[in-house]
Structures are given as structure tokens and as C-alpha cells.
Coordinates of C-alpha atoms in Angstrom, one line a residue:
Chain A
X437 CA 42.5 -10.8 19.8
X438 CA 42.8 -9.0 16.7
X439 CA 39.3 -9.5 14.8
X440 CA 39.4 -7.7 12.3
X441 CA 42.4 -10.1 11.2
X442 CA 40.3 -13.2 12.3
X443 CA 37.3 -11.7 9.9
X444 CA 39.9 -11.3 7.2
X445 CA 41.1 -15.1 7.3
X446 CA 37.5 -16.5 7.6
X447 CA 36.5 -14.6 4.5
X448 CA 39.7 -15.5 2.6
X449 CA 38.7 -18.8 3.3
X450 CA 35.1 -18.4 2.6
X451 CA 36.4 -16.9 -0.9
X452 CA 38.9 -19.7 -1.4
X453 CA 36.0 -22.1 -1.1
X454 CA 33.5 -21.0 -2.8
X455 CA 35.8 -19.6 -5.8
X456 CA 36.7 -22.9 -6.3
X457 CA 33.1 -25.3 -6.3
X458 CA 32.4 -25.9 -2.6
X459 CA 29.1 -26.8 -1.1
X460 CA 27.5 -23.2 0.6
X461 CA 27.2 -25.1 3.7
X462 CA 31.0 -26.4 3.7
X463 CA 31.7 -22.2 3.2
X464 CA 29.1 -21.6 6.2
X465 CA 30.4 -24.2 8.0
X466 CA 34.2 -23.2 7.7
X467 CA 33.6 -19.8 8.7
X468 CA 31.3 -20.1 11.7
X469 CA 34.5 -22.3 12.6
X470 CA 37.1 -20.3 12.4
X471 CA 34.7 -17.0 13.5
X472 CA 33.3 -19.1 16.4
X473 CA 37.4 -19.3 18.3
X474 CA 36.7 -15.4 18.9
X475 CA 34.2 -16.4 21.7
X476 CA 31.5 -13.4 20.8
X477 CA 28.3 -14.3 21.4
X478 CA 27.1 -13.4 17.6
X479 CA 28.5 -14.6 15.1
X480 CA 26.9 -14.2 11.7
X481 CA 27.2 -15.9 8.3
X482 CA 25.1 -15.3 4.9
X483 CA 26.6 -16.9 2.0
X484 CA 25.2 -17.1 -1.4
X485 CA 26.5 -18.6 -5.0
X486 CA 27.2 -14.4 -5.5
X487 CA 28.8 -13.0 -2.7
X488 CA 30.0 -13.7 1.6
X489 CA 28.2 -11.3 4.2
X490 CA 29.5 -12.2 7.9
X491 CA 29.4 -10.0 11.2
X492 CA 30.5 -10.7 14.7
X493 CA 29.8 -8.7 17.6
X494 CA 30.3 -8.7 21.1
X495 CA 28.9 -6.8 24.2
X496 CA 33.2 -4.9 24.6
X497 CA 33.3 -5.3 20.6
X498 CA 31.6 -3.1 18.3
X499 CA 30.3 -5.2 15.4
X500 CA 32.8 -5.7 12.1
X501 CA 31.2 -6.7 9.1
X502 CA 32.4 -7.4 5.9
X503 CA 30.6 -7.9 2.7
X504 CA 32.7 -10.4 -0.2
X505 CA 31.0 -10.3 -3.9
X506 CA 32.5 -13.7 -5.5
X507 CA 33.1 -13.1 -9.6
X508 CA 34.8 -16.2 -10.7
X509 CA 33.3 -19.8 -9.9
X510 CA 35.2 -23.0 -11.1
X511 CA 35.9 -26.5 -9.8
X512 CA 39.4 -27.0 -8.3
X513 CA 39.1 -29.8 -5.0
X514 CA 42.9 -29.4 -4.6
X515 CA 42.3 -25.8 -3.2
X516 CA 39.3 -26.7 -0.9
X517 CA 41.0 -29.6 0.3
X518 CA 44.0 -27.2 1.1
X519 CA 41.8 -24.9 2.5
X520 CA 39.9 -27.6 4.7
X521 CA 43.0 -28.5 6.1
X522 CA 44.2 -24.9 7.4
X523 CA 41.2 -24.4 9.3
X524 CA 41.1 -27.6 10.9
X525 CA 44.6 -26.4 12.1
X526 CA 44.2 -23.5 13.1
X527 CA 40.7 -24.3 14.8
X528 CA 42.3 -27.0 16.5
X529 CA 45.3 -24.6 18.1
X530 CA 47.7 -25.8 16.0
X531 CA 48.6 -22.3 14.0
X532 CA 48.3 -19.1 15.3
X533 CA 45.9 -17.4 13.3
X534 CA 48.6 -14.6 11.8
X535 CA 50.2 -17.7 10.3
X536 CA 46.5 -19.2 8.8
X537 CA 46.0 -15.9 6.9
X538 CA 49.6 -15.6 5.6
X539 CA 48.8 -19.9 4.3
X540 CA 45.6 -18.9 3.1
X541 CA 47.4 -16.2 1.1
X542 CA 49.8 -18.8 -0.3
X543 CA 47.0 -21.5 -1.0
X544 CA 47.3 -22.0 -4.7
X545 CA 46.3 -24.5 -7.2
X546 CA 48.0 -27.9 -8.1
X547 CA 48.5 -28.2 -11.4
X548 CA 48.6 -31.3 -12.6
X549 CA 51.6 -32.0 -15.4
X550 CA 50.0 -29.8 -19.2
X551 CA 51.1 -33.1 -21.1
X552 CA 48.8 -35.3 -19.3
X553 CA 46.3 -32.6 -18.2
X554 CA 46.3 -32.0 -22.3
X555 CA 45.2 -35.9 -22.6
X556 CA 43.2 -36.1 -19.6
X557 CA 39.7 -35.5 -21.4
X558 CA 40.6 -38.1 -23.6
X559 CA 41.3 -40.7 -21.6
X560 CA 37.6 -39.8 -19.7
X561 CA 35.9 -40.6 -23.0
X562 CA 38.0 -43.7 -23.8
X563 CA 37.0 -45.0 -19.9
X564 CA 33.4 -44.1 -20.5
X565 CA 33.3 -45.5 -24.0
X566 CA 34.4 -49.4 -22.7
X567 CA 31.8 -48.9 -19.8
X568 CA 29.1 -48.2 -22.3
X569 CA 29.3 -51.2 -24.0
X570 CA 31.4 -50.3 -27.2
X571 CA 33.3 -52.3 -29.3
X572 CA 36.9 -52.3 -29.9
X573 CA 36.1 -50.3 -33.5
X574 CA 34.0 -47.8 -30.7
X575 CA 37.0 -47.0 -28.8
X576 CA 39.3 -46.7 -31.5
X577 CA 36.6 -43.8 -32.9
X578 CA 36.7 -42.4 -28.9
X579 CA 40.3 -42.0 -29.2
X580 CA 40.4 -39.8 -32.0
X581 CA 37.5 -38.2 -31.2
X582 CA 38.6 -38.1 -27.8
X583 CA 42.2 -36.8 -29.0
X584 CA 40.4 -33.6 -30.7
X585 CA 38.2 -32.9 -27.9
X586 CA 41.3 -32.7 -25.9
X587 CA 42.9 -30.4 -28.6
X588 CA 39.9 -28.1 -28.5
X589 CA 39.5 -28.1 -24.8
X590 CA 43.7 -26.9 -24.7
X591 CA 43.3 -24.4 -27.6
X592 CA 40.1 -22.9 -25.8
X593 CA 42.2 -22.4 -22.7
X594 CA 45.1 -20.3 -24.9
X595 CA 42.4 -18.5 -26.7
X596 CA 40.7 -17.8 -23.1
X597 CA 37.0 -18.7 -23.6
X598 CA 35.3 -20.4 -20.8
X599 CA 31.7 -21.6 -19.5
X600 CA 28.6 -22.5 -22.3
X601 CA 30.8 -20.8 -25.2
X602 CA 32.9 -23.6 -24.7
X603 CA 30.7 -26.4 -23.9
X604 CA 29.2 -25.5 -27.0
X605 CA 32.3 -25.6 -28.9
X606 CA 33.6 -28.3 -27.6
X607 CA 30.8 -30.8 -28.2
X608 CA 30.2 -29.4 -31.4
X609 CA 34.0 -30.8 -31.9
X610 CA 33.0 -33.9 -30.8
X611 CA 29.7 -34.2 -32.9
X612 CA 31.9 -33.2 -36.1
X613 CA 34.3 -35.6 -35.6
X614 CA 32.0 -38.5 -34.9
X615 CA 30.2 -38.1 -38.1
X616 CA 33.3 -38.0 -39.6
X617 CA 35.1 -41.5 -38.1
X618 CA 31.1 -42.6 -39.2
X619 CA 31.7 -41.6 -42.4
X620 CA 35.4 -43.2 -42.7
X621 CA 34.5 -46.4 -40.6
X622 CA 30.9 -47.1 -41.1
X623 CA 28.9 -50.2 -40.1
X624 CA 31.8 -50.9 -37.6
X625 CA 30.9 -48.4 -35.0
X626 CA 27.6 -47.4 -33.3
X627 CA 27.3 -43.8 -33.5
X628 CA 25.9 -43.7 -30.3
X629 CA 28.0 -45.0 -28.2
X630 CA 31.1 -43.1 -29.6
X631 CA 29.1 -40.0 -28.8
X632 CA 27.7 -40.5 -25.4
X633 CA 31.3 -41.2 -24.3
X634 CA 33.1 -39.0 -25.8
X635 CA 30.0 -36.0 -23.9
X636 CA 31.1 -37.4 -20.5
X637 CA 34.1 -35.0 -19.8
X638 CA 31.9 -32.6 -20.4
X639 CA 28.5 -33.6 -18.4
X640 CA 28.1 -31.3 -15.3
X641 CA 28.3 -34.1 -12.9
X642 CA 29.9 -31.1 -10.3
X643 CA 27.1 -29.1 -10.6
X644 CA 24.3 -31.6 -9.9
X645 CA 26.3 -32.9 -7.3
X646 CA 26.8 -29.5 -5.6
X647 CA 22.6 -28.9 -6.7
X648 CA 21.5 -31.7 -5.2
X649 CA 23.3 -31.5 -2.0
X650 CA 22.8 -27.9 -1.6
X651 CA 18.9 -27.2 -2.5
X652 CA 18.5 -30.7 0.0
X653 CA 20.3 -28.3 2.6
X654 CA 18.2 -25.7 2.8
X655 CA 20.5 -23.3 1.1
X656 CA 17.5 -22.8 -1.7
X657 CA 19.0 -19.5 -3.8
X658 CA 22.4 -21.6 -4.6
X659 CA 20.5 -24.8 -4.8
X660 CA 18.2 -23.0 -7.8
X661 CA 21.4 -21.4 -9.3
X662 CA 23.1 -24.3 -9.2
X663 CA 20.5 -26.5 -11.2
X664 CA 20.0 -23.7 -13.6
X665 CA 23.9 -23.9 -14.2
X666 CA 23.2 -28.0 -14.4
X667 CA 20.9 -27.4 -17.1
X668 CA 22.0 -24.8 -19.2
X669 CA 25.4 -27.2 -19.6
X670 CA 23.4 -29.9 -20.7
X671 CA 21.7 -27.9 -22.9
X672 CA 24.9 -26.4 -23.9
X673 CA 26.1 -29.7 -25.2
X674 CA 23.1 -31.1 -26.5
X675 CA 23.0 -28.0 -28.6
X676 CA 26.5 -28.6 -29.6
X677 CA 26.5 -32.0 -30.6
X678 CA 22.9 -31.5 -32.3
X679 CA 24.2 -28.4 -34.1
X680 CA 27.0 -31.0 -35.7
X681 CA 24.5 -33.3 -36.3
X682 CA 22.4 -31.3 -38.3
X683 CA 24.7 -29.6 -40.5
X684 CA 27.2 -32.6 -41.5
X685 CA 25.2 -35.6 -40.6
X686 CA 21.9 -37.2 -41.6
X687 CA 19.7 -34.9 -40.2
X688 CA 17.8 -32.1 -41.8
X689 CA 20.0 -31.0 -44.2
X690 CA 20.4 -34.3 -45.4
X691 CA 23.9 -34.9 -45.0
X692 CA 26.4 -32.7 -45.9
X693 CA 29.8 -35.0 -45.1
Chain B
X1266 CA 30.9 -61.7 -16.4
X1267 CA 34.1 -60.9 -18.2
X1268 CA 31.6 -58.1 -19.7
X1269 CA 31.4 -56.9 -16.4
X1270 CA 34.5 -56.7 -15.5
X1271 CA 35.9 -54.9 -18.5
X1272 CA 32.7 -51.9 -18.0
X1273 CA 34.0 -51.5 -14.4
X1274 CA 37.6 -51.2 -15.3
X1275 CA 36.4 -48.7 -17.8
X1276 CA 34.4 -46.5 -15.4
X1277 CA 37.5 -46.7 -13.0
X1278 CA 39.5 -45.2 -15.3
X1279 CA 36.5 -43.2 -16.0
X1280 CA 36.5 -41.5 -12.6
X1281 CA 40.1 -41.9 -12.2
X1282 CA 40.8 -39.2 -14.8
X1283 CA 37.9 -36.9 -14.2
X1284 CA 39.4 -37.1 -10.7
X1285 CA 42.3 -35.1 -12.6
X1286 CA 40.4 -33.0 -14.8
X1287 CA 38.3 -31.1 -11.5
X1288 CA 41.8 -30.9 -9.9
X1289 CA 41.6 -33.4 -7.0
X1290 CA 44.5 -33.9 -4.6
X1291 CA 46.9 -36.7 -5.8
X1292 CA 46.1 -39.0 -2.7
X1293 CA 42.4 -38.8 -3.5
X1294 CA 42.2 -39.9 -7.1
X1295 CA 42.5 -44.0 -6.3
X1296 CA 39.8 -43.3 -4.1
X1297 CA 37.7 -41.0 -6.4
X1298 CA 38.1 -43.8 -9.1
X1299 CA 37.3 -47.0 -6.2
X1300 CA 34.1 -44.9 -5.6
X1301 CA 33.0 -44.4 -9.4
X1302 CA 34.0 -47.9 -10.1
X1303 CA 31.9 -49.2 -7.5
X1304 CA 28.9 -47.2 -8.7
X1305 CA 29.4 -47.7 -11.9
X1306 CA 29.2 -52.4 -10.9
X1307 CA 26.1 -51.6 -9.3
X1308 CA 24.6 -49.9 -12.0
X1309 CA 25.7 -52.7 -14.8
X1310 CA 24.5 -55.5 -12.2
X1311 CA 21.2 -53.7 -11.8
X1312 CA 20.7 -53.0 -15.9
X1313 CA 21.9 -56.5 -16.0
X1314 CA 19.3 -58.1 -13.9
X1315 CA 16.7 -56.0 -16.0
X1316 CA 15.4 -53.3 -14.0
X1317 CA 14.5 -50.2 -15.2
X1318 CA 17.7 -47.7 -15.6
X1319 CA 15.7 -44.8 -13.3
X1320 CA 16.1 -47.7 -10.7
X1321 CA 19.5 -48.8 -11.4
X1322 CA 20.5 -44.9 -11.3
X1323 CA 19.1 -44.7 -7.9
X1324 CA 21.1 -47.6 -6.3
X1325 CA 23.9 -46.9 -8.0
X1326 CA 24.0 -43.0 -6.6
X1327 CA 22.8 -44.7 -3.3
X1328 CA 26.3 -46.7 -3.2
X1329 CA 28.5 -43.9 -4.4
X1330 CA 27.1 -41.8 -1.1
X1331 CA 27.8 -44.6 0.8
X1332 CA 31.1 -45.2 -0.2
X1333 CA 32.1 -41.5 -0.1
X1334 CA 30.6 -41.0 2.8
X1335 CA 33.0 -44.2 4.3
X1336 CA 35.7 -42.8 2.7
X1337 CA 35.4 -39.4 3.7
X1338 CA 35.4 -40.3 7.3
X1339 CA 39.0 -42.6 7.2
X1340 CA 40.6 -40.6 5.3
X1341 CA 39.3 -37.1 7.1
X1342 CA 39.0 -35.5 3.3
X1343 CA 35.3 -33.6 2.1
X1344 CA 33.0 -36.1 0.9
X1345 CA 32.6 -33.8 -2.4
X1346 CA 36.2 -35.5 -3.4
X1347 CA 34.7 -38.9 -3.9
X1348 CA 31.2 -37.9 -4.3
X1349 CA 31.3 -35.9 -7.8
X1350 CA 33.4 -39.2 -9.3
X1351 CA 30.8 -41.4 -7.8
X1352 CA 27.7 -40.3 -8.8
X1353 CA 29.6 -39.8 -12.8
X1354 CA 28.5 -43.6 -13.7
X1355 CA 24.7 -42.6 -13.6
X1356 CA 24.6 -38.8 -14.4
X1357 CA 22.8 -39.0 -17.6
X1358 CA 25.1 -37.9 -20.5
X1359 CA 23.1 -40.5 -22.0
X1360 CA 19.5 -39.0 -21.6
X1361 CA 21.1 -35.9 -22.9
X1362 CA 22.2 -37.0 -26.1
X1363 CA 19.3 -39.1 -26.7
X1364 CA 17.1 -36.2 -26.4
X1365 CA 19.1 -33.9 -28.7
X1366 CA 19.2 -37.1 -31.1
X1367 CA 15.3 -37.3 -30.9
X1368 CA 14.6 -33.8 -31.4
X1369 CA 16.8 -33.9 -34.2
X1370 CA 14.8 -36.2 -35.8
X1371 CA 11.4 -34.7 -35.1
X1372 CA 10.5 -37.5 -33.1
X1373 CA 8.7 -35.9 -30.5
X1374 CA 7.0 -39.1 -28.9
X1375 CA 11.0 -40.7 -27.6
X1376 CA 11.6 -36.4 -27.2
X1377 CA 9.0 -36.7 -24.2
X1378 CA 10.0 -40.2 -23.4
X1379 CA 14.1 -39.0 -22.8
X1380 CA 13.2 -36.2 -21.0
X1381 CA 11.1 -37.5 -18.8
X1382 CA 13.3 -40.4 -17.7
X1383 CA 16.4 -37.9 -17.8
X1384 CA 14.4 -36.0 -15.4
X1385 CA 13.8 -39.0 -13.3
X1386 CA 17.2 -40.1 -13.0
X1387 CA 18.3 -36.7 -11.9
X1388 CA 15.5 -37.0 -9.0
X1389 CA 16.1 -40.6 -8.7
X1390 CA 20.3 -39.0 -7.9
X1391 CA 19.3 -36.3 -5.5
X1392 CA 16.7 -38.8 -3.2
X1393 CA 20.0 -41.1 -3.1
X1394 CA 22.4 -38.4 -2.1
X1395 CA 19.8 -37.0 0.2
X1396 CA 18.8 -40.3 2.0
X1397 CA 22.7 -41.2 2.4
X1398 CA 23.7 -37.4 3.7
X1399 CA 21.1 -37.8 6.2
X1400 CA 21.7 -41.3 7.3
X1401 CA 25.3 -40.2 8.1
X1402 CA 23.7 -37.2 10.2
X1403 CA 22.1 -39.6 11.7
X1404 CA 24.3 -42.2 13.4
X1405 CA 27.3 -39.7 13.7
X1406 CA 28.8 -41.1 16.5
X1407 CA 32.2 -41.8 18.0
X1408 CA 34.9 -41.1 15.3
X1409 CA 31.8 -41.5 12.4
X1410 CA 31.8 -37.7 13.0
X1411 CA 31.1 -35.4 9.6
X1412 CA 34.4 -34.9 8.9
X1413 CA 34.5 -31.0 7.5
X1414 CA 35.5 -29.4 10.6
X1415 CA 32.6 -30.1 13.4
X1416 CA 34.6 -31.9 15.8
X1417 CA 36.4 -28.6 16.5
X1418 CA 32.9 -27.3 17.2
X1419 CA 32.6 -29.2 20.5
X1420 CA 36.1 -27.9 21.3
X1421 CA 35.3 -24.3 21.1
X1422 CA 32.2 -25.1 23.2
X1423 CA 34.2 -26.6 26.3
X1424 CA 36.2 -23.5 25.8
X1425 CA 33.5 -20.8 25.6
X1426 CA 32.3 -22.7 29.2
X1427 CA 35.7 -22.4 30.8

């Protein structure tokens, strides 16, 4: 058996995972998988929000190691779940594993359409607004507020700017523009409600999931990274929204708008 | 109840669509959206009956595991696919814009108050998740297996024998 090609795949994967929001123990997991159908008696795994360590060794086998430092972090299932299901093949028998490392190679995201990707985030805060409790005038402020926060969110992708910078941007969109339909439709909508709907595309509901589930794992160092990440977003977007709020609404500067 | 009704259509579209905005698979966003609608009934039931929305946030996440946990299993997909839409209904974008909104307004008293049930609502959606990850441990039995790859584990070991 070729393993220096076996460590290659299980760190591709590894990388593939964890590149793209998995759990660390799903990462672990996967690898000691795939690592584990070399039959050496260790097999080791260390994997961390920053970076893949993993070793095998056998008594005929001197030990290969390879060390993989993770940059970019994002949330795409589609890849994991592609992922997921080349390693269950191959680990069942099905693929050779020459032919798992060229798939893994291939493994890509899948995009979904730009014109409803584009209207996606609005259509989140239009959902969220009707399960809040808001009136019709509500979610006819969500759509347009939603419809900006969907123009921001594309434009910030064609300028390039990405994590807090554009939480904070973003929610400072949304802010602005709900103390602007406030301003144009008044008594008819509750500020609130507009607001706390229109915030939900942005909430970090991956990152408390992944938090919660990995600190409750044992895997404390992502666990902590991964609730600071939780946090700072929230703070991102109450800071956002609160930095609208208290230059053109009624908050300390008096109201600008 | 037509109230009701309405809200869980909205938090099913909700989900649905922030199904597509993390990227999920196609064949996983009906699900995704099932799961977040379903947490998202339970919470209106339980604000409903009058109970305390730390409480409400706690069943509710406690239904999402469950469902994503059932759901994980048939359809042999992670449970993060349905989990992250479920547990949306009661992550609290709510506590966080009512504490930016009272700090805005130098109220420091309902500043204290937000936080601290924001706080509790995250705790209150980690015991859940916790409690239904290790139930699942638990009775994994037959084809109730974790679905991420362990069954292949027990392979490997009849082989490593032979």
C-alpha cells in the first residue's frame, strides 16, 4: 500500500472539511477512517480550528507525518457532504483509493443559481419577519430592507471583503434602511420587528452550532475559538445596527433622518 | 391558531433559504426547512402557553436535535445539515438587537437584563444539543448507528482480525 498516498487523501479530506465549517470531531473522525484501512497499529490524529497534524506508523513502516496549517474557514455543507460521501466509499471498498484522491481533487462547490443566491438573504428576512409576529406593513419594510441587504451582501462579494468588516457593513445597511422605511411609513410598522428579521441572515447560528457541539466534545481549543468567533459576529452586528441607529435615528444625536 | 400557522410557514421558509445561503445539498433543503419549522412550532406553542422564552428556547433546540438527529440517520447525511437550520428559530438575533437597542439608550438596567437572558438562551441551546447528541450515543443500535462514517469502523476491525 502506498501511504504516503493514503496520508495525502486523508489530509485532503481533512482540509476539505474543515475549510468548509465541519465539526473537529467529524475531521478526526473521517481521517482516523480512511487512515485506519492501512492496518498500522498507530494511527494518529490532532486537529485544531488552525491546522491538521496526523502520523501513522507501523513496526515494517517508518512513520510519515504530515503537518496541514488551514487559512480560509467558511460554511459550504455541499462540500462536506461531498466529502462525507467519498470516504464512506472508499472506506467501504467501493473505490480504490487512487480514484478517492483524484474525487477529492475534483470535489468543488455547488453553486447555487447568482439570481436567486442574490435574493436569497432576502427572502431569510422576509421568512423571519412573518415568524416574529409582524404585520403585513412589517414585511413590506423587510422586503426592501431585505432587498438592500441582499444588494450589499452581492456588492461586498465583487468588492471582496469578508468576515466582521462585512457583518458590520451589512447590518449597518440594514439599520439605515429601517430608519428610513420608519421615517417614510411611520406608526404602521414596529421598528423592532423589521430589524430583528431583517439581522437573521446574518446571526451566527453556524458558529454556535459548531461551538456548542464541539466544546461539548472535548475538542476545548476549537470549542473556545469557535464561541469567540460566535460573539465577535454578534457583536459585529449589534455594532452595526447600533452604529445606524445612533447616527440617523433617535438616539444620541437626536435624529439626524 | 391561524397565527400559528402563518409563524411556522414563515420559519420554514426561514430555514429553507438559509439552507441555501450556507450552501446545503439540494436534496437536504426540504429537510433543513421541516427541521427549523418544527423548532420554530414548538417555540410559538411554548411562548404561547406563557413560559418563559429561556424555556421555550430550550425545548425548541431540544426538538431540532431530535429531529436532525432522526433525519440524519434515514437519510445517511451529517446531522450538521439539519441541525444549523434547526436550532435558527431560537438563536437569539433577538437578544442581540435588544441589547444594542438598550445600550443605545443608556438603559443599563434592560442592558443587564438582555444579556443575561441572551446568555441563557445560548446555555439553554448547548444543554439541548448536548443532552440529544448524547442520547443518540446512547441507544445507537441496529441501523440507529451515527451516521458519519462509524459503521465502516467495525469493518476495518473484522479485517485487522483476519
Amino acid at each position: 500500500m502506498d501511504y504516503k498516498l493514503l496520508m495525502n487523501t486523508a489530509m485532503l479530506a481533512g482540509k476539505l472539511m474543515l475549510e468548509n465549517g465541519a465539526e473537529t470531531y467529524r475531521v478526526e473522525d473521517t481521517m482516523h477512517h480512511i487512515l485506519k484501512t492501512s492496518h498500522l497499529e498507530v494511527v494518529e490524529i490532532l486537529v485544531v480550528l488552525t491546522g491538521i497534524t496526523a502520523s501513522i506508523s507501523g513496526e515494517e513502516v517508518a512513520p510519515v507525518t504530515l503537518i496541514q496549517g488551514i487559512e480560509k474557514r467558511g460554511t459550504n455543507l455541499s462540500v462536506i457532504e461531498q466529502v462525507n460521501q467519498i470516504s464512506r466509499r472508499y472506506c467501504g471498498a467501493e473505490i480504490e483509493l487512487i480514484d478517492a484522491y483524484e474525487e477529492l481533487k475534483r470535489v468543488e462547490s455547488v453553486p447555487y443559481p447568482p439570481l436567486l443566491a442574490f435574493f436569497i438573504p432576502l427572502v431569510v428576512a422576509v421568512g423571519f419577519t412573518i415568524s416574529f409576529g409582524g404585520s403585513l406593513y412589517d414585511v413590506l419594510a423587510t422586503l426592501i430592507v431585505g432587498l438592500f441587504l441582499s444588494s450589499v451582501m452581492a456588492g461586498a462579494k465583487v468588492i471582496g471583503i469578508d468576515g466582521l468588516i462585512l457583518d458590520i457593513a451589512t447590518s449597518f445597511g440594514v439599520g439605515l434602511m429601517a430608519v428610513v422605511m420608519k421615517k417614510v411609513m411611520g406608526e404602521a410598522i414596529t421598528l423592532d420587528t423589521v430589524v430583528i428579521g431583517s439581522i437573521m441572515p446574518l446571526v451566527p447560528g453556524v458558529a454556535i452550532t459548531n461551538a456548542v457541539r464541539d466544546t461539548l466534545q472535548g475538542d476545548y481549543i476549537s470549542g473556545c475559538a469557535r464561541i469567540l468567533e460566535a460573539f465577535l459576529k454578534a457583536a459585529a452586528i449589534a455594532l452595526g445596527v447600533g452604529v445606524a441607529f445612533a447616527i440617523f435615528g433617535n438616539g444620541m444625536t437626536g435624529g439626524i433622518l | 391558531m391561524i397565527d400559528i400557522g402563518i409563524k411556522t410557514i414563515g420559519f420554514f421558509i426561514a430555514v429553507f433559504s438559509f439552507s441555501v445561503l450556507i450552501n446545503s445539498p439540494r436534496k437536504y433543503l426540504l429537510w433543513a426547512g421541516i427541521a427549523g419549522a418544527a423548532s420554530g412550532f414548538i417555540y410559538i406553542i411554548c411562548v404561547e402557553t406563557g413560559w418563559n422564552p429561556v424555556i421555550a428556547s430550550f425545548w425548541s433546540a431540544l426538538a431540532a436535535g431530535l429531529i436532525s438527529h432522526i433525519f440524519a440517520r434515514i437519510l445517511k447525511a451529517p446531522v450538521t445539515m439539519f441541525l444549523i437550520g434547526g436550532i435558527l428559530p431560537t438563536v437569539p438575533g433577538n437578544g442581540i438587537y435588544q441589547i444594542m437597542n438598550s445600550m443605545l439608550q443608556n438603559d443599563r438596567v434592560m442592558t443587564g437584563y438582555y444579556l443575561t437572558q441572551t446568555i441563557e438562551i445560548a446555555g439553554a441551546i448547548a444543554l439541548a444539543i448536548f443532552l440529544m447528541d448524547t442520547l443518540f450515543k446512547v441507544i445507537r443500535r441496529g441501523d440507529w448507528k451515527q451516521d458519519s462514517l462509524r459503521y465502516t469502523r467495525q469493518d476495518g476491525g473484522k479485517e485487522e482480525k483476519r
